[in-house]
Structures are given as C-alpha cells and as structure tokens.
Short mmCIF file of C-alpha atoms in Angstrom, two decimals:
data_model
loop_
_atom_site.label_atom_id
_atom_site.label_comp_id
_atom_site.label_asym_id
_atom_site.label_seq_id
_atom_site.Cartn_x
_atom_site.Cartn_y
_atom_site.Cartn_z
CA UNK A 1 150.87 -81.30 -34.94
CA UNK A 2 151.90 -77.93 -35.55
CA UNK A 3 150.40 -74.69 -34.39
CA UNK A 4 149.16 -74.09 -38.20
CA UNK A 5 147.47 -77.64 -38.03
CA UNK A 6 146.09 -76.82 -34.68
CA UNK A 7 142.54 -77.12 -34.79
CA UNK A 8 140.23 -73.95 -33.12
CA UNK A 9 139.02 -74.45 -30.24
CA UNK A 10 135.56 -72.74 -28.92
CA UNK A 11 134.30 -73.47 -24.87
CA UNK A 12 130.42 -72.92 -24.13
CA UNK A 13 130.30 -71.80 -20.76
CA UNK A 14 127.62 -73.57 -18.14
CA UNK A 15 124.10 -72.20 -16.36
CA UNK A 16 124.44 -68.50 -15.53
CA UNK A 17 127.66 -67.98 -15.95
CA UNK A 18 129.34 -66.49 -19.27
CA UNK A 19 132.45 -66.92 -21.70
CA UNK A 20 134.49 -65.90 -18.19
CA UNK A 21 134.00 -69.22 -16.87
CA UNK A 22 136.99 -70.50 -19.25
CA UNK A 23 139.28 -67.28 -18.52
CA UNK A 24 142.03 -70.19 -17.33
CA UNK A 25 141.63 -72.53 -20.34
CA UNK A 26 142.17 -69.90 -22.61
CA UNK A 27 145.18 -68.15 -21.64
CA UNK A 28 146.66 -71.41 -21.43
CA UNK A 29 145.54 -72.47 -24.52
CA UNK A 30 145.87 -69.63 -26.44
CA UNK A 31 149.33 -69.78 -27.83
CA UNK A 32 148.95 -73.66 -29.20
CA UNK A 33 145.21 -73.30 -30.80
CA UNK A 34 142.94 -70.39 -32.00
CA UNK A 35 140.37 -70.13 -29.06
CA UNK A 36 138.00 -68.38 -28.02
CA UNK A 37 134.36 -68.79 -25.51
CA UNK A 38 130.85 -67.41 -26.25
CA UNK A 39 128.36 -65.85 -24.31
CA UNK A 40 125.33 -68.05 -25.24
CA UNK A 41 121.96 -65.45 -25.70
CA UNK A 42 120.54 -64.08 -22.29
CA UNK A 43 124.24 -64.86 -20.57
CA UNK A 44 127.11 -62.26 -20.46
CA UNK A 45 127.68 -59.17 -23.03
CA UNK A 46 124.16 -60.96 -24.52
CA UNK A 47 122.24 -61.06 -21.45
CA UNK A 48 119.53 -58.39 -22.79
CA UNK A 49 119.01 -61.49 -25.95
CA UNK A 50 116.17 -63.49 -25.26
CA UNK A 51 117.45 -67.11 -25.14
CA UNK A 52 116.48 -70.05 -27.65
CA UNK A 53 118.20 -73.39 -28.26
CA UNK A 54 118.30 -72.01 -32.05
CA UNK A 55 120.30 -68.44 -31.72
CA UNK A 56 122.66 -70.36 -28.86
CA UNK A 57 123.90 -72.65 -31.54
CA UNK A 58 123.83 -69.92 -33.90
CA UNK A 59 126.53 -68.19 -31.46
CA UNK A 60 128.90 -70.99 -31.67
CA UNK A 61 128.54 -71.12 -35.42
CA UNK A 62 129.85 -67.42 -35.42
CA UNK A 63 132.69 -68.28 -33.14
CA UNK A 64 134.02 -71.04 -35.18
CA UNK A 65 133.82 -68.65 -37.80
CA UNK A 66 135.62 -66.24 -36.51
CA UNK A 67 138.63 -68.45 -35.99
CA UNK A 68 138.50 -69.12 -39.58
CA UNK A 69 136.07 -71.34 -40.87
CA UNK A 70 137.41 -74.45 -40.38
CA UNK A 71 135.98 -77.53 -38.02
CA UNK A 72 136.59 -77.00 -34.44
CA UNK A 73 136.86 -78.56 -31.31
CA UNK A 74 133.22 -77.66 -29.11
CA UNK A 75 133.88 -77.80 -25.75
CA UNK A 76 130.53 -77.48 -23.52
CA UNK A 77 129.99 -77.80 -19.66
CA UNK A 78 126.69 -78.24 -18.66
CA UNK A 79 123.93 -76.54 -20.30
CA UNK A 80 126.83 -75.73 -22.93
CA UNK A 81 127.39 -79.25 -23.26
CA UNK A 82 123.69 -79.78 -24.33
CA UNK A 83 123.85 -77.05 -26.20
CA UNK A 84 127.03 -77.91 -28.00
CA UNK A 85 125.57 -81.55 -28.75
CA UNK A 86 122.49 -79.63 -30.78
CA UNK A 87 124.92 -77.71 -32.47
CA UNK A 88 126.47 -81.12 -33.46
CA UNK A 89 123.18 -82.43 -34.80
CA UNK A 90 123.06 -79.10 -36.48
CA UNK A 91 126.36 -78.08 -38.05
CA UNK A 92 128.25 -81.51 -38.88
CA UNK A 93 130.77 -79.93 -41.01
CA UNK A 94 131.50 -77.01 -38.70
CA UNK A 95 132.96 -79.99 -35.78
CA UNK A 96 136.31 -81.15 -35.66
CA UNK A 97 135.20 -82.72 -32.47
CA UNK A 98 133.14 -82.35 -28.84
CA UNK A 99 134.22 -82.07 -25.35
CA UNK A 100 131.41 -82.74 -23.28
CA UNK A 101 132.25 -81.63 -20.00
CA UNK A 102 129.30 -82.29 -16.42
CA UNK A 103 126.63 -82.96 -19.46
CA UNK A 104 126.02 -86.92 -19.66
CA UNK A 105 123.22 -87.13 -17.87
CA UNK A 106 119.48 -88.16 -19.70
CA UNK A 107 118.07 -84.80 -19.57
CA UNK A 108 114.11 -86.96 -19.73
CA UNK A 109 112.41 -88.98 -17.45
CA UNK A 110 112.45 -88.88 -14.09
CA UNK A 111 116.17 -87.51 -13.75
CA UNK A 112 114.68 -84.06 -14.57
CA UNK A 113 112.36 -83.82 -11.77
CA UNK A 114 114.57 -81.88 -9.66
CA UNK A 115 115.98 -79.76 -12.22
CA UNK A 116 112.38 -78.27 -13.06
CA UNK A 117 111.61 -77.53 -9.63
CA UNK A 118 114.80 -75.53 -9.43
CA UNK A 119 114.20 -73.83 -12.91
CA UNK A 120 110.62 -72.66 -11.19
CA UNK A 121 112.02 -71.45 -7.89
CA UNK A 122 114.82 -69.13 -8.93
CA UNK A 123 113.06 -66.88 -10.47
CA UNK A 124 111.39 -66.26 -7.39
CA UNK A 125 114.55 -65.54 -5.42
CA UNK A 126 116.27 -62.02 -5.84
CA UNK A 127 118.97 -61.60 -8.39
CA UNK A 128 121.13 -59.51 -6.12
CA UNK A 129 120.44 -62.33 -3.41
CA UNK A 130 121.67 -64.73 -5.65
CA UNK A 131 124.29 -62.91 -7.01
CA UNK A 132 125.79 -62.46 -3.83
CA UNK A 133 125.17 -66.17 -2.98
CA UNK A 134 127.15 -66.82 -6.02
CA UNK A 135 130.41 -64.93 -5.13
CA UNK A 136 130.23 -65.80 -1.58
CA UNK A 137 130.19 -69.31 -3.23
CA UNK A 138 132.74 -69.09 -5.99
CA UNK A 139 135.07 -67.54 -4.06
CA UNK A 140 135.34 -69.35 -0.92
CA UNK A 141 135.90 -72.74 -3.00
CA UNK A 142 138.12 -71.50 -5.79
CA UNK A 143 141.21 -69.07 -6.03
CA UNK A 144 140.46 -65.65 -6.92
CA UNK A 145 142.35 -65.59 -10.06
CA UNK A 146 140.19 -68.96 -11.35
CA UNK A 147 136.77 -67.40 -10.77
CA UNK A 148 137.49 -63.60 -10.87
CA UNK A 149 136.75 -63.12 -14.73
CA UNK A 150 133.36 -65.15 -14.27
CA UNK A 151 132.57 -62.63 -11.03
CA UNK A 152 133.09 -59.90 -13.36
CA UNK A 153 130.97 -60.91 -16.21
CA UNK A 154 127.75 -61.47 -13.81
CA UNK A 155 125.19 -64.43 -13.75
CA UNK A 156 122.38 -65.16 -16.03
CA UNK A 157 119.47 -65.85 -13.40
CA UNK A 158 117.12 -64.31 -15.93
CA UNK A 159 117.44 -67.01 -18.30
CA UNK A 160 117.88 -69.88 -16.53
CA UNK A 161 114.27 -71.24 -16.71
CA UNK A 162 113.83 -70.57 -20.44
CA UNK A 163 117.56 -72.36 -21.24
CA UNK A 164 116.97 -75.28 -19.21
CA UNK A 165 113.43 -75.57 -20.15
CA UNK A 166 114.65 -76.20 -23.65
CA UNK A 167 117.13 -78.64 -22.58
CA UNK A 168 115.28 -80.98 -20.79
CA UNK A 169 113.15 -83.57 -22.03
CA UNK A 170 115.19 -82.75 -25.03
CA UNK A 171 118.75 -85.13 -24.74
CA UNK A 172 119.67 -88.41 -24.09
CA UNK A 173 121.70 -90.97 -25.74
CA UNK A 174 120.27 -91.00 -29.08
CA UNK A 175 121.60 -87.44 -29.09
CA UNK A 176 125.71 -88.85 -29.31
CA UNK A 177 124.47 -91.09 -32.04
CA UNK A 178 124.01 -88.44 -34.02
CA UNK A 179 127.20 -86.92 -33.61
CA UNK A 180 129.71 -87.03 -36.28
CA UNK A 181 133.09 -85.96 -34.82
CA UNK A 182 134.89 -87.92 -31.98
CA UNK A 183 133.70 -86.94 -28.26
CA UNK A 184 135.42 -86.59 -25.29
CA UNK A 185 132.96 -86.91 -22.13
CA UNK A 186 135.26 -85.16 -19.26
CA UNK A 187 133.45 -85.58 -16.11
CA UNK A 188 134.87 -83.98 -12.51
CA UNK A 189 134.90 -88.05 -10.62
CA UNK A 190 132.88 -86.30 -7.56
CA UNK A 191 129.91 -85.32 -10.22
CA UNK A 192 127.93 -87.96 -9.18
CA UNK A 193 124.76 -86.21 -10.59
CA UNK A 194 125.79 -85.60 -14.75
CA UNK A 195 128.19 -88.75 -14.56
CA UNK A 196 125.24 -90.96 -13.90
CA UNK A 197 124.33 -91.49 -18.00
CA UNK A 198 128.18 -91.44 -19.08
CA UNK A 199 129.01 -94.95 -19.30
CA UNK A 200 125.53 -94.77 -22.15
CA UNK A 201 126.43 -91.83 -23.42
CA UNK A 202 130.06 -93.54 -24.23
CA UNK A 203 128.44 -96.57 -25.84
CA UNK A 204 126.14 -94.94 -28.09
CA UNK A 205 129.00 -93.10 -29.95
CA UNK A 206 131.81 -95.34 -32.01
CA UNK A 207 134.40 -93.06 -31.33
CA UNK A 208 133.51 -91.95 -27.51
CA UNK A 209 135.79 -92.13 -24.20
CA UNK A 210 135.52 -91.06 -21.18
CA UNK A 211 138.16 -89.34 -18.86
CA UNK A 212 137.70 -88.32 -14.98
CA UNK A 213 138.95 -85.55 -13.52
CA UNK A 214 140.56 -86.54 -9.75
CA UNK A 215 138.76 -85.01 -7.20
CA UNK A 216 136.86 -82.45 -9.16
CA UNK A 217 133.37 -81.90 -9.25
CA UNK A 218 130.66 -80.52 -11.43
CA UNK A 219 133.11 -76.89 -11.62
CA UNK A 220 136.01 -79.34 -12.75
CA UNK A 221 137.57 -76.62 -14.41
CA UNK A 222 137.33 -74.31 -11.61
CA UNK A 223 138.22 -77.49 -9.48
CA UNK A 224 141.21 -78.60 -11.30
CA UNK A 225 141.98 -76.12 -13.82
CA UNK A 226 145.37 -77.30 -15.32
CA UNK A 227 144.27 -80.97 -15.25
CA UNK A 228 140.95 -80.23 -17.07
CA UNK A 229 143.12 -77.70 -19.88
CA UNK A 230 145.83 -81.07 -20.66
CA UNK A 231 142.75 -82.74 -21.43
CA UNK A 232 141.72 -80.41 -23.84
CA UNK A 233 144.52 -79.77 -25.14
CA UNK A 234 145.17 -84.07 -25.49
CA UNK A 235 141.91 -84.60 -26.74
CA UNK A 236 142.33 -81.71 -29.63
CA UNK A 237 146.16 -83.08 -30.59
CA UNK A 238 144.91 -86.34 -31.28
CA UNK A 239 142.30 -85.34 -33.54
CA UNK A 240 142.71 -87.06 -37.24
CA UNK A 241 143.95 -84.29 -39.63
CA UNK A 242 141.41 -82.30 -41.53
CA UNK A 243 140.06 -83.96 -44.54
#
C-alpha cells in the first residue's frame, strides 16, 4: 500500500476526555495516513455544544470529510467506540473500517447498573475536584508526554451523564451486525470490565477479530502507546482496496 492508497484515519476520543487523548497515535501516524481526532459535542474546543448521539456522529462525518471524502478507518475507545458503531449504522459508505477499542461490552441489562449510578453521582462532585483527581491520576500512571495534550484540552464532566445516558441500553451485539466494514475489537488484556462481551461482539460480525493489548488496560493507548498505534496502523494496511 502506498501513502496515496492509504486510507484516512479518524480516532474518537473516550468519556471526558477530547481529540488530545490520541496526541501519540497521531504524530506517529501522521506521515503514513491522513489523520486526524474529533472533539465529540460537549468535549474539548466543543464543550459549550450540548451533546446528542446525532451531532456526535455528525462530527465524525465532518472529519472524514475533511480528509477527503473517501471511507475511513473509525477508531473509537469507549464511549467513542459506541459512538463510532452508530456512526456505522449511520454512514455505511463513509467506513473503510472500525477499530473498536475498551467498547465490547453489552451496554443493556444488568451490566449497566453501575455505570448509571456513576453517570448520577458525578455531577454532584466538583469539576475542579475532579479535574484535579484526573491529573493527579493521569499523570502518576502515564509519562507526561503521553497524557500532557489530554491535560491541556480539559475534561468533559458536564456531559458525561447526557453521553452515557444515550449509550446505554442502546448497544449490544446486534449493533456489529449491522456493520458493514471489517472491525477490529482492540481490547487492553487487563480490561476485564469492556472485554467481557468481546468474544460476542466478534461472532456477530463475519469479518471481526480480536487483538489484546499485553498488559494494558482500559487507557491501552495511554498504557501501551506504540503497541496500540502498530495495531492501527496493521489493521488499516490490510484493509481491501477501495472499490
């Protein structure tokens, strides 16, 4: 594949954090593929947008626009994942195909018990007591230079309960049967919690696999940046050509 076959790539950061989440994945990137990330609505340079599951998928429909129009490669973590597989149900012709990354977990039922309770109770807590929480957080785990652009940018807190009250209830596996493009679910191993549906996920979709991250965790591309980025960047070369 050359670089002018390359597909575009776009990444769809994770709850409360922004397009700075991928800061490592795209400089890496960036000379093999068109990239770019988003800042879904509510998160980021958007945070004063009111957030819907509609004008989030609307956002990645701009961004694979502005890499030229043609199908690209989605790549979501978390609530991005989710987000990315409505924009698959969506915009079929605008997906070349989906990375799934922390977001292959049944979002109905009783797996989104705790999820709700935690969607109630931060609004309740401080956003400069979270914030701080956050950094503290980010920073004693991960090198500065991983997690510095995602500092920068700020956290959504504000939006959390309205984004992941869309999302759950909303997804399980019927939602990768209704996926066109080939998927890539790209789980940290230690992510016990949104690897516990990917073997279903998998097996609902024809042309699915699954590929672990060593050691990482939910953050596997805070955990293991370089590892997570091959992956990508495998997944996206091996893509059939454009018809």
């Amino acid at each position: 594949m050359t670089t002018a076959d390359a597909p575009p790539i776009v990444f769809v950061h994770g709850t409360r954090f922004s397009a700075g989440q991928w800061s490592t994945q795209l400089a890496a990137l960036r000379e093999d593929f068109p990239v770019t990330a988003v800042d879904l609505p509510g998160h980021g340079a958007r945070s004063a947008q009111p957030w819907s599951m509609t004008a989030a998928t609307e956002v990645i429909a701009a961004a694979v626009d502005s890499l030229g129009g043609e199908p690209a490669v989605v790549v979501g973590h978390s609530l991005g994942g989710y987000v990315s597989l409505e924009f698959a149900r969506r915009c079929p012709e605008r997906l070349r195909g989906l990375v799934l990354a922390g977001a292959s977990a049944s979002t109905r039922g009783p797996w989104a018990a705790p999820y709700r309770w935690v969607a109630g109770l931060v609004p309740r807590i401080s956003a400069d007591r979270l914030t701080r929480w956050n950094d503290r957080l980010l920073l004693r785990q991960y090198p500065r230079d991983v997690v510095e652009a995602t500092i920068r940018s700020g956290y959504a807190f504000h939006t959390l309960s309205a984004a992941w009250g869309e999302v759950l209830g909303r997804f399980d596996t019927d939602a990768l049967r209704q996926v066109a493009a080939p998927v890539l679910i790209l789980n940290g191993e230690k992510d016990t919690v949104f690897r516990s549906g990917e073997a279903d996920f998998a097996r609902a979709h024809p042309d699915a696999r699954i590929e672990l991250i060593p050691r990482a965790g939910h953050l596997a591309n805070f955990d293991a940046p370089d590892a997570f980025t091959d992956a990508v960047r495998r997944f996206a070369r091996g893509l059939p050509a454009a018809g």
